[in-house]
PDB file of C-alpha atoms in Angstrom:
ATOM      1  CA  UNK A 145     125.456  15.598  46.984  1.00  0.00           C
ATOM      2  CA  UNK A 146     126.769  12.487  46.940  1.00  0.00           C
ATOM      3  CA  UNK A 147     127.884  12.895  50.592  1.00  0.00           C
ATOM      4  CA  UNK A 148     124.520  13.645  51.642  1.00  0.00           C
ATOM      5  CA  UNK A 149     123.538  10.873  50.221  1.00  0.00           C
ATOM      6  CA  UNK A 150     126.021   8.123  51.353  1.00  0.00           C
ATOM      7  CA  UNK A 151     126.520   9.683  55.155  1.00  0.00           C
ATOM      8  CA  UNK A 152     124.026  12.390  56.105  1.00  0.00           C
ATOM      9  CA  UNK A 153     120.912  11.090  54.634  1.00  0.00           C
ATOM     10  CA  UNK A 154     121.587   7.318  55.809  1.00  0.00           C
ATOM     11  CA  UNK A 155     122.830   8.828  59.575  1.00  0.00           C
ATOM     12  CA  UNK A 156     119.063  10.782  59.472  1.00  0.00           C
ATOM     13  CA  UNK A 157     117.124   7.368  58.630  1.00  0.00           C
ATOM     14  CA  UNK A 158     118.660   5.482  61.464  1.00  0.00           C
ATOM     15  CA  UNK A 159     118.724   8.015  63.924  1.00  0.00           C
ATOM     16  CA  UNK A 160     114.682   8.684  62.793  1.00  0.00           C
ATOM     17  CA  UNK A 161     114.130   5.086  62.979  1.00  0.00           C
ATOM     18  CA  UNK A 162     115.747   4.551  66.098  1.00  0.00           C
ATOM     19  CA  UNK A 163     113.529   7.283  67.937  1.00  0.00           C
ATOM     20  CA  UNK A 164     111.124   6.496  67.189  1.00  0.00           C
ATOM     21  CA  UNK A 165     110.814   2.049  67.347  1.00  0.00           C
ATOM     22  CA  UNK A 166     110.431   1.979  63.635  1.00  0.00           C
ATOM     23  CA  UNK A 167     111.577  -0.187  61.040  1.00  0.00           C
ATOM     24  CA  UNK A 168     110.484   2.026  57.879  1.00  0.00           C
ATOM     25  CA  UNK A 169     109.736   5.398  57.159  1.00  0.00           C
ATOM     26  CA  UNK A 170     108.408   7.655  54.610  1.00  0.00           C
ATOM     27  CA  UNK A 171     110.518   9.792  52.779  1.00  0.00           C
ATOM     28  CA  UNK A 172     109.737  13.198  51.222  1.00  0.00           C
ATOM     29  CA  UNK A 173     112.750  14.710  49.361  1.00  0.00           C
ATOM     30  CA  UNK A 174     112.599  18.150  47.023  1.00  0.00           C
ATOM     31  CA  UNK A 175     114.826  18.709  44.065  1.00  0.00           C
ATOM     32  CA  UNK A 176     118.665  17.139  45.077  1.00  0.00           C
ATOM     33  CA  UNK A 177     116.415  16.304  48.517  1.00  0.00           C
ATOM     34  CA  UNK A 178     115.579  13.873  46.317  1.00  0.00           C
ATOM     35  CA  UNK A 179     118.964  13.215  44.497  1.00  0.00           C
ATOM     36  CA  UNK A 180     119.993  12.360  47.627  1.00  0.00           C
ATOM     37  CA  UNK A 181     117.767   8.851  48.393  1.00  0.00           C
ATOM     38  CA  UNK A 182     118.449   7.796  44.440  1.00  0.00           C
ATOM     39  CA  UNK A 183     122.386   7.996  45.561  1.00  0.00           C
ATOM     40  CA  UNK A 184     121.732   6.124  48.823  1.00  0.00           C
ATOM     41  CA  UNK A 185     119.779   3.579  47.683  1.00  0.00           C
ATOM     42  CA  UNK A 186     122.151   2.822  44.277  1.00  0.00           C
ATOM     43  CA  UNK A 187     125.216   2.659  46.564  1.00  0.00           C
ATOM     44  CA  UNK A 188     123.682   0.872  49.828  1.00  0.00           C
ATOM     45  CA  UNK A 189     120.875  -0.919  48.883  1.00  0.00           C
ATOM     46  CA  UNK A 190     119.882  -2.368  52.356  1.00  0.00           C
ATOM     47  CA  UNK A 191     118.305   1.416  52.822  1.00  0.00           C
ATOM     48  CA  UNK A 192     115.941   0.684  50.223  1.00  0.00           C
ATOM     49  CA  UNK A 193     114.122  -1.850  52.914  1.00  0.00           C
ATOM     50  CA  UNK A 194     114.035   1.287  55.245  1.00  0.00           C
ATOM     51  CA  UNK A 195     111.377   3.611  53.188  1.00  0.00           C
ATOM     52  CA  UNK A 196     107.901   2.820  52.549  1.00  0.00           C
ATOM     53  CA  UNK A 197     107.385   5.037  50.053  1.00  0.00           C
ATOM     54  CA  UNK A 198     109.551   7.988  48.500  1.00  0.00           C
ATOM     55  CA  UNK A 199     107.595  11.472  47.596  1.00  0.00           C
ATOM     56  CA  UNK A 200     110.271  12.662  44.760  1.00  0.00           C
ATOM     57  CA  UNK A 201     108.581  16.359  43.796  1.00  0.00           C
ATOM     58  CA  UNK A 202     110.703  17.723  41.240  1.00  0.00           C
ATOM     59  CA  UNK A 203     114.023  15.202  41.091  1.00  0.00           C
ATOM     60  CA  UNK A 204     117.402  16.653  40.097  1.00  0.00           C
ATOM     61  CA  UNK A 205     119.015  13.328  39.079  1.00  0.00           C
ATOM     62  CA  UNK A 206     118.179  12.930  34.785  1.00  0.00           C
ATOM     63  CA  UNK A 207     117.753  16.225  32.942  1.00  0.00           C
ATOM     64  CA  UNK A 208     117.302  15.543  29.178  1.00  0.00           C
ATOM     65  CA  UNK A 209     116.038  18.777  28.376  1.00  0.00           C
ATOM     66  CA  UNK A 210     117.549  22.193  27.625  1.00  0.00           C
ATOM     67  CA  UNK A 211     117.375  24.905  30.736  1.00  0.00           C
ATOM     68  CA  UNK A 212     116.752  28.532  29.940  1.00  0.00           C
ATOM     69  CA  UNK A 213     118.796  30.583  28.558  1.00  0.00           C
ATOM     70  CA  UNK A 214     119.380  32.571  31.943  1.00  0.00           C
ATOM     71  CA  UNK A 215     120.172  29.403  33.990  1.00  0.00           C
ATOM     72  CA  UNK A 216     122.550  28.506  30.884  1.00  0.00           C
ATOM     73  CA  UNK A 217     124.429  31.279  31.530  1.00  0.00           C
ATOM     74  CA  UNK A 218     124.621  30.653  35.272  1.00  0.00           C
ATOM     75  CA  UNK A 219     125.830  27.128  34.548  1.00  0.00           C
ATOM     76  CA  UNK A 220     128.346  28.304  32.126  1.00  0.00           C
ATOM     77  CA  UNK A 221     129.688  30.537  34.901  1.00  0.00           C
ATOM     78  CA  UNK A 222     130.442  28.136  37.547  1.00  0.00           C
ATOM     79  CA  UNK A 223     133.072  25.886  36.480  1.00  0.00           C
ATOM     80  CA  UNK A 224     135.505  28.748  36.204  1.00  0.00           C
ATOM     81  CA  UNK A 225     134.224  30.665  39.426  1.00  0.00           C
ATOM     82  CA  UNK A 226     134.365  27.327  41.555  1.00  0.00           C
ATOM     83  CA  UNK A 227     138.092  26.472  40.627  1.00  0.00           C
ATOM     84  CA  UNK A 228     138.839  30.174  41.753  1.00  0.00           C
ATOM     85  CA  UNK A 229     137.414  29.761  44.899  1.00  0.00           C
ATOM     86  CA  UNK A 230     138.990  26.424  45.379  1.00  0.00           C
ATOM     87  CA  UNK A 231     142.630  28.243  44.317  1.00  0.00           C
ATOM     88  CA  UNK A 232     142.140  30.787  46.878  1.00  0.00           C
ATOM     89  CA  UNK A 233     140.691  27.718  49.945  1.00  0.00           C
ATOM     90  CA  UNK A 234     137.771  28.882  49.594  1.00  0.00           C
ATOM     91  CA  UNK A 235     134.838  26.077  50.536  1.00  0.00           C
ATOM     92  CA  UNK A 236     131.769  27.534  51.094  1.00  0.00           C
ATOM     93  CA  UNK A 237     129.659  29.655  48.992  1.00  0.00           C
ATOM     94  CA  UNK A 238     126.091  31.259  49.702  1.00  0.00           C
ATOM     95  CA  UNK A 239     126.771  31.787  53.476  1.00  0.00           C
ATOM     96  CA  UNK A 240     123.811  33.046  55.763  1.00  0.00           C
ATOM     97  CA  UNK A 241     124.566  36.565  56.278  1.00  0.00           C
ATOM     98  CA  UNK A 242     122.326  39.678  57.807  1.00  0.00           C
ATOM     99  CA  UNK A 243     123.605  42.334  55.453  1.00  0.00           C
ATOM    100  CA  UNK A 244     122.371  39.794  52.415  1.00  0.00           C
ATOM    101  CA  UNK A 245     119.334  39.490  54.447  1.00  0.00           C
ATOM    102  CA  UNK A 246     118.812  43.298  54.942  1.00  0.00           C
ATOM    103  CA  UNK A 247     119.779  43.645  51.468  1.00  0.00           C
ATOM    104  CA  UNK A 248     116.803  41.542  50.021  1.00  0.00           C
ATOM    105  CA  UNK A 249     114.520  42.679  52.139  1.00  0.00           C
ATOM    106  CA  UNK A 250     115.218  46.261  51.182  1.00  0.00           C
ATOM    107  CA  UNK A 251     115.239  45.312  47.354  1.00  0.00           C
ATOM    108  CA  UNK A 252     112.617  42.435  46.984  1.00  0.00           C
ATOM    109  CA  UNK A 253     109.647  43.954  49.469  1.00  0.00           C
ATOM    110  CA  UNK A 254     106.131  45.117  48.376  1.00  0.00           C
ATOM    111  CA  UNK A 255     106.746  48.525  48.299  1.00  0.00           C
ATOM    112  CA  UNK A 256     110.563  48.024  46.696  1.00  0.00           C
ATOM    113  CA  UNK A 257     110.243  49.212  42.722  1.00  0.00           C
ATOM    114  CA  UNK A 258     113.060  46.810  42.476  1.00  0.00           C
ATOM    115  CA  UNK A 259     110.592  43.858  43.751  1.00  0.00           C
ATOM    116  CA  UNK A 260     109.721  43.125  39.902  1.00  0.00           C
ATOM    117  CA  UNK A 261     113.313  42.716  39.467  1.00  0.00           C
ATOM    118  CA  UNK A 262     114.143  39.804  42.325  1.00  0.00           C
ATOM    119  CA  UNK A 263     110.945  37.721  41.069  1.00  0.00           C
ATOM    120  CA  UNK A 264     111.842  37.812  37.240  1.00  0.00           C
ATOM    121  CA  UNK A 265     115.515  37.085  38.250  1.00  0.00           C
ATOM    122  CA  UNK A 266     114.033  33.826  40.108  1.00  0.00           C
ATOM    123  CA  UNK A 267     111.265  32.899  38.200  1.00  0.00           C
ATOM    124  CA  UNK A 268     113.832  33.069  34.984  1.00  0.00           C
ATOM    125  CA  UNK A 269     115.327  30.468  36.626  1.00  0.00           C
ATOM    126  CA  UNK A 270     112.525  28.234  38.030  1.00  0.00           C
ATOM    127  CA  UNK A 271     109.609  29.289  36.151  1.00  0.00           C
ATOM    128  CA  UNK A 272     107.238  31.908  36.025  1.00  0.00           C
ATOM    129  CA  UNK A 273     104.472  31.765  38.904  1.00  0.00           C
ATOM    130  CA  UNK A 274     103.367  35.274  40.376  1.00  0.00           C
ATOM    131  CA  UNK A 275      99.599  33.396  41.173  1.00  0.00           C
ATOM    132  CA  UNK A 276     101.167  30.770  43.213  1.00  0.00           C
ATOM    133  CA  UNK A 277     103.828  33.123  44.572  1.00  0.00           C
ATOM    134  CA  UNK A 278     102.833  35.111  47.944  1.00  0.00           C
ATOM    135  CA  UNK A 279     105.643  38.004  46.952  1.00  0.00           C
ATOM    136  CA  UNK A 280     105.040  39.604  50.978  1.00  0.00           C
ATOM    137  CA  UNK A 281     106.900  36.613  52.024  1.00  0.00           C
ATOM    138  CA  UNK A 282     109.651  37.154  49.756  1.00  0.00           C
ATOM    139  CA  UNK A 283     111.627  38.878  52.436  1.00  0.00           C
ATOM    140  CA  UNK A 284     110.928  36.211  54.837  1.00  0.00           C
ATOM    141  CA  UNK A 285     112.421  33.078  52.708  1.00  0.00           C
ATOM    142  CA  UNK A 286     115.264  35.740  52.307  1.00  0.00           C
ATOM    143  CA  UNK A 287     116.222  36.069  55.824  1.00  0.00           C
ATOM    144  CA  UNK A 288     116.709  31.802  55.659  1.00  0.00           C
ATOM    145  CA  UNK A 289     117.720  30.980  52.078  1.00  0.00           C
ATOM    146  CA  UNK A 290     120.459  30.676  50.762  1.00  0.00           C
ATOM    147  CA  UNK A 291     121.584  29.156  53.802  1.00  0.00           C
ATOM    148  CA  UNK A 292     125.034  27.978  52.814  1.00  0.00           C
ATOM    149  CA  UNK A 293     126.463  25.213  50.894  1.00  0.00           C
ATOM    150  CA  UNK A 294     130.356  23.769  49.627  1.00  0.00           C
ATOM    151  CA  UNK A 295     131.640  24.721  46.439  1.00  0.00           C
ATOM    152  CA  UNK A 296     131.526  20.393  45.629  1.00  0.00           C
ATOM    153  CA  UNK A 297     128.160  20.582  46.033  1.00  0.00           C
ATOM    154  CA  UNK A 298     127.278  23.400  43.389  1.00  0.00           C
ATOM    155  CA  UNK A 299     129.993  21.849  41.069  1.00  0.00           C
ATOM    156  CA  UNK A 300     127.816  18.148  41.819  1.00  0.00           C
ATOM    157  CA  UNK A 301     125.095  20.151  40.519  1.00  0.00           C
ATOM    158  CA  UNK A 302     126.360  21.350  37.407  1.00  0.00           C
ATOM    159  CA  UNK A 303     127.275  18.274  36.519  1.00  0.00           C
ATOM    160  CA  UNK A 304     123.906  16.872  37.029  1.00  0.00           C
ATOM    161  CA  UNK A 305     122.386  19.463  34.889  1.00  0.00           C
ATOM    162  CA  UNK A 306     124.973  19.386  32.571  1.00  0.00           C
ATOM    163  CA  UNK A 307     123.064  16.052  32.255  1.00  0.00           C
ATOM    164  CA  UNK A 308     125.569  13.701  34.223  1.00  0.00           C
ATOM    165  CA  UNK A 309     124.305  11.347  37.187  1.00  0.00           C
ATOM    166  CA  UNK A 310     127.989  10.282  38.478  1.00  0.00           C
ATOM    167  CA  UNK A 311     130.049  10.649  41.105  1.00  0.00           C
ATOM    168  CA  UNK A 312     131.574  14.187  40.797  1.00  0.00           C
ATOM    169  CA  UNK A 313     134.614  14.809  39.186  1.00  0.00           C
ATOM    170  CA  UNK A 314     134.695  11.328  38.031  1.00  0.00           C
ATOM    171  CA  UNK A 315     135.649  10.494  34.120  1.00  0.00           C
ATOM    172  CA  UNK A 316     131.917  10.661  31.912  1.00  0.00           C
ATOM    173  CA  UNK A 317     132.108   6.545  31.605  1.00  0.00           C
ATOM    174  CA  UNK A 318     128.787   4.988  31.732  1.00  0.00           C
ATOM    175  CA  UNK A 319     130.276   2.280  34.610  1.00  0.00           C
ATOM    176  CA  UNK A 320     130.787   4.606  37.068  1.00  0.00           C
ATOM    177  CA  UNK A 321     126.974   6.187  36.790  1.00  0.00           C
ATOM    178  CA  UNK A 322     124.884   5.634  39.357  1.00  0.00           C
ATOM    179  CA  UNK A 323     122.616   2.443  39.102  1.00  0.00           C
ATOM    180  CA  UNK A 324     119.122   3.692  39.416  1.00  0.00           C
ATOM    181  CA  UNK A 325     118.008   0.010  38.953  1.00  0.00           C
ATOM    182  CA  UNK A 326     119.602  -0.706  42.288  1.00  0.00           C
ATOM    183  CA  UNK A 327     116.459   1.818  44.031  1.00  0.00           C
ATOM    184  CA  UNK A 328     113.969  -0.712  44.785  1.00  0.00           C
ATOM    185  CA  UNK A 329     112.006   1.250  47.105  1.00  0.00           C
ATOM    186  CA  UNK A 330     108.615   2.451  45.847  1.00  0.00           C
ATOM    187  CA  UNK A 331     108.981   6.236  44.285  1.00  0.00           C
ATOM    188  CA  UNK A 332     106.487   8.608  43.376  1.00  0.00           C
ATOM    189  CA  UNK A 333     107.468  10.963  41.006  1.00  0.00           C
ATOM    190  CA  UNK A 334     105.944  14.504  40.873  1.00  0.00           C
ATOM    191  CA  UNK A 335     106.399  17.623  38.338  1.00  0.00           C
ATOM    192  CA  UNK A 336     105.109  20.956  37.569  1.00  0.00           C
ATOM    193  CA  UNK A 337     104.299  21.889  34.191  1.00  0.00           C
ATOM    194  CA  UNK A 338     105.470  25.424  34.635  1.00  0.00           C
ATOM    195  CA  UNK A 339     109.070  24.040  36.237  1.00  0.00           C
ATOM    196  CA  UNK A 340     111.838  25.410  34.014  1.00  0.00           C
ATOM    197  CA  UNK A 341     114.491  23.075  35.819  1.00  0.00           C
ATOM    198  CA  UNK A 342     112.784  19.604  35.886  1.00  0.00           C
ATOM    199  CA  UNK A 343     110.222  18.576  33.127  1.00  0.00           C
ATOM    200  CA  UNK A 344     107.500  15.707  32.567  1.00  0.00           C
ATOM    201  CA  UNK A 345     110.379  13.942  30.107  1.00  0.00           C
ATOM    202  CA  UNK A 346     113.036  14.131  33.029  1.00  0.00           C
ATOM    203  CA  UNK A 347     110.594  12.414  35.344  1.00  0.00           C
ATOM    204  CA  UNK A 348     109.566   9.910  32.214  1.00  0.00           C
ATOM    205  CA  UNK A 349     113.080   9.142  31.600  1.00  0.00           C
ATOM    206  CA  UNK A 350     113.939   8.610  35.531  1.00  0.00           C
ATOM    207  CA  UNK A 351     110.919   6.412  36.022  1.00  0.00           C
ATOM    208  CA  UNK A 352     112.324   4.167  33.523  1.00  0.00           C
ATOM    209  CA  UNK A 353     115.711   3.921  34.777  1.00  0.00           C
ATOM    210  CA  UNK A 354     114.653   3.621  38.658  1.00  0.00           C
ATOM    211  CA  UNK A 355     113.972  -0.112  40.127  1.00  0.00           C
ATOM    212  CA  UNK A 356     110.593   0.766  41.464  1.00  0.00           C
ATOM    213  CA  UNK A 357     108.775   3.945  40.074  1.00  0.00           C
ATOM    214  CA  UNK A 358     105.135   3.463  41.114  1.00  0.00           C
ATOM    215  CA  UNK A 359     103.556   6.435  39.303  1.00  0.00           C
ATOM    216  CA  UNK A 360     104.358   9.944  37.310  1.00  0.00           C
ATOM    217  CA  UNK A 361     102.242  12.950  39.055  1.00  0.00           C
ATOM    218  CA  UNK A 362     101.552  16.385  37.644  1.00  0.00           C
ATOM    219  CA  UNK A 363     100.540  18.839  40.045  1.00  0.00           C
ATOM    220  CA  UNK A 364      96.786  20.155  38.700  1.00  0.00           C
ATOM    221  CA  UNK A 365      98.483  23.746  37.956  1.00  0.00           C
ATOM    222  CA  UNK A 366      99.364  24.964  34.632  1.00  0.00           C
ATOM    223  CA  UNK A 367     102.412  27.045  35.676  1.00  0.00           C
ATOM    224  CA  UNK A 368     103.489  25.394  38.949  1.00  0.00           C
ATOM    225  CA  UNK A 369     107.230  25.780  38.648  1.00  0.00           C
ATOM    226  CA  UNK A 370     110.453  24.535  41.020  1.00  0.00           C
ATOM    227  CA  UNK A 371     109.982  26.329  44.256  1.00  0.00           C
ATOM    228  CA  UNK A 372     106.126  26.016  44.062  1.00  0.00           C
ATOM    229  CA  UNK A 373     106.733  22.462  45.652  1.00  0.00           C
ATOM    230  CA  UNK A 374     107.660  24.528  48.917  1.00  0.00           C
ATOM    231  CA  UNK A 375     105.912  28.048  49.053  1.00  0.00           C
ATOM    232  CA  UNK A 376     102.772  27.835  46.511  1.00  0.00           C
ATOM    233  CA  UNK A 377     100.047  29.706  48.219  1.00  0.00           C
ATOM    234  CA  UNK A 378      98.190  26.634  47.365  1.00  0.00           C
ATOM    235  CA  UNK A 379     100.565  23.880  48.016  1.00  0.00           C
ATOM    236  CA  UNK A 380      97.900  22.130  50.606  1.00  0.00           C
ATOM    237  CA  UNK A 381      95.978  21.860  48.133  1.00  0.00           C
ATOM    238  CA  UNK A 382      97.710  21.135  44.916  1.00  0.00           C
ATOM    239  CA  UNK A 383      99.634  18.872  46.568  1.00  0.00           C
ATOM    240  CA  UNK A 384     100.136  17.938  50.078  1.00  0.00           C
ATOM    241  CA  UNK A 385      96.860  16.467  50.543  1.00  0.00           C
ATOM    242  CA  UNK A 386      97.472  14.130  47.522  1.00  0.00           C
ATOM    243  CA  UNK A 387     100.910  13.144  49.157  1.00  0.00           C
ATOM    244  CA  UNK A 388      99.118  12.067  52.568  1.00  0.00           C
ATOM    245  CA  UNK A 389      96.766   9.860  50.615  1.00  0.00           C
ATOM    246  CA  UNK A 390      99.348   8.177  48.880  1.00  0.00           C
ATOM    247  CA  UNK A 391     101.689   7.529  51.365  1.00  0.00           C
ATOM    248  CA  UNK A 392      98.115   6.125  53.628  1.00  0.00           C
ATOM    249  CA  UNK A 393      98.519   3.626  50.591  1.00  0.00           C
ATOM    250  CA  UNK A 394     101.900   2.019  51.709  1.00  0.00           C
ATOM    251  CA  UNK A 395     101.305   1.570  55.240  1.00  0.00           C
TER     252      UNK A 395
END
């Protein structure tokens, strides 16, 4: 994560800006989407001049709180299970494959009496949503995500909700943290009260720490949880509309 956010994420602002005659830009960034801009902007701060206004729904940078006990037990599991791919060169984990595809769409459709199964195994993890959750598309999101990532960037997020906003695999010293003062452009912080991965206190405890926090947002949904910020049936609603209006505010 880091990476993205000192190469990819700066390389996809200029090449944006560049296109298209622009100085600025808005910036909408989910989960470590958002993770991302908070490392860019702490370790090259000229980028903060570049972004009108930064959408952060659901920030994976300060987590304060506990996680369930499920994602516990995923965390606890991939310290161990990363070194062993990294012993045998393994660097990628998650790949895009058809027979995972054609796997989940055989176990997680409508008619699948092992569809209850795939949802409680995700909401467990993100929080519990069936109204917000169209479960017919299941399949669909199956066939794209996961898409693929490096083993560095699932040990990155360990760390960071292991409750450590460094540099990964750097020593726990409070120098060597990224400065959140340092992100000067104006964010907007959003959460769900139903997310299980990111809370109201995370974004309470980020706001404080970034350089320019210009509001704390709930979503108007009592159980909107982590992946809600991408496939809620109501998303337009809940909360895209609200994003256009307050990005029409920092023109």
């Amino acid at each position: 994560i880091h990476e993205y956010g000192l190469y990819d994420l700066p390389a996809s602002i200029d090449y944006a800006l560049e296109a298209t005659n622009q100085t600025s830009l808005y910036f909408l960034g989910h989960s470590i989407g958002a993770t991302a801009l908070f490392i860019l902007c702490s370790l090259r701060p000229t980028y903060n001049s570049k972004v009108k206004l930064a959408n952060a729904l659901a920030p994976a940078a300060i987590i304060s709180h506990q996680v369930s006990p499920f994602t516990q037990l995923l965390l606890s599991l991939l310290p161990p299970l990363m070194a062993t791919l990294k012993s045998q060169g393994i660097w990628e984990v998650f790949p895009q494959r058809k027979v995972f595809s054609k796997l989940g769409e055989m176990l997680c459709n409508d008619h699948a009496v092992t569809q209850s199964l795939c949802l409680n195994l995700m909401f467990s993890a993100v929080g519990t949503n069936y109204e917000q959750f169209n479960s017919s598309m299941f399949p669909t999101a199956l066939k794209y995500y996961p898409a693929g990532t490096s083993v560095d960037v699932v040990s990155h997020v360990y760390e960071i909700f292991s409750g450590q906003f460094k540099p990964l695999n750097i020593n726990s010293n409070e120098s060597v943290y990224y400065n959140l003062s340092k992100v000067t452009v104006p964010v907007a912080l959003h959460y769900g009260e139903g997310d299980a991965l990111v809370t109201k206190k995370d974004n309470e405890i980020l706001a404080s720490k970034l350089g320019n926090a210009v509001g704390i947002f709930r979503v108007p949904h009592p159980r909107f949880n982590h992946i809600d910020f991408m496939w809620s049936t109501d998303s337009k609603i809940l909360l895209y509309d609200y994003l256009i209006t307050l990005m029409n505010k920092y023109k």
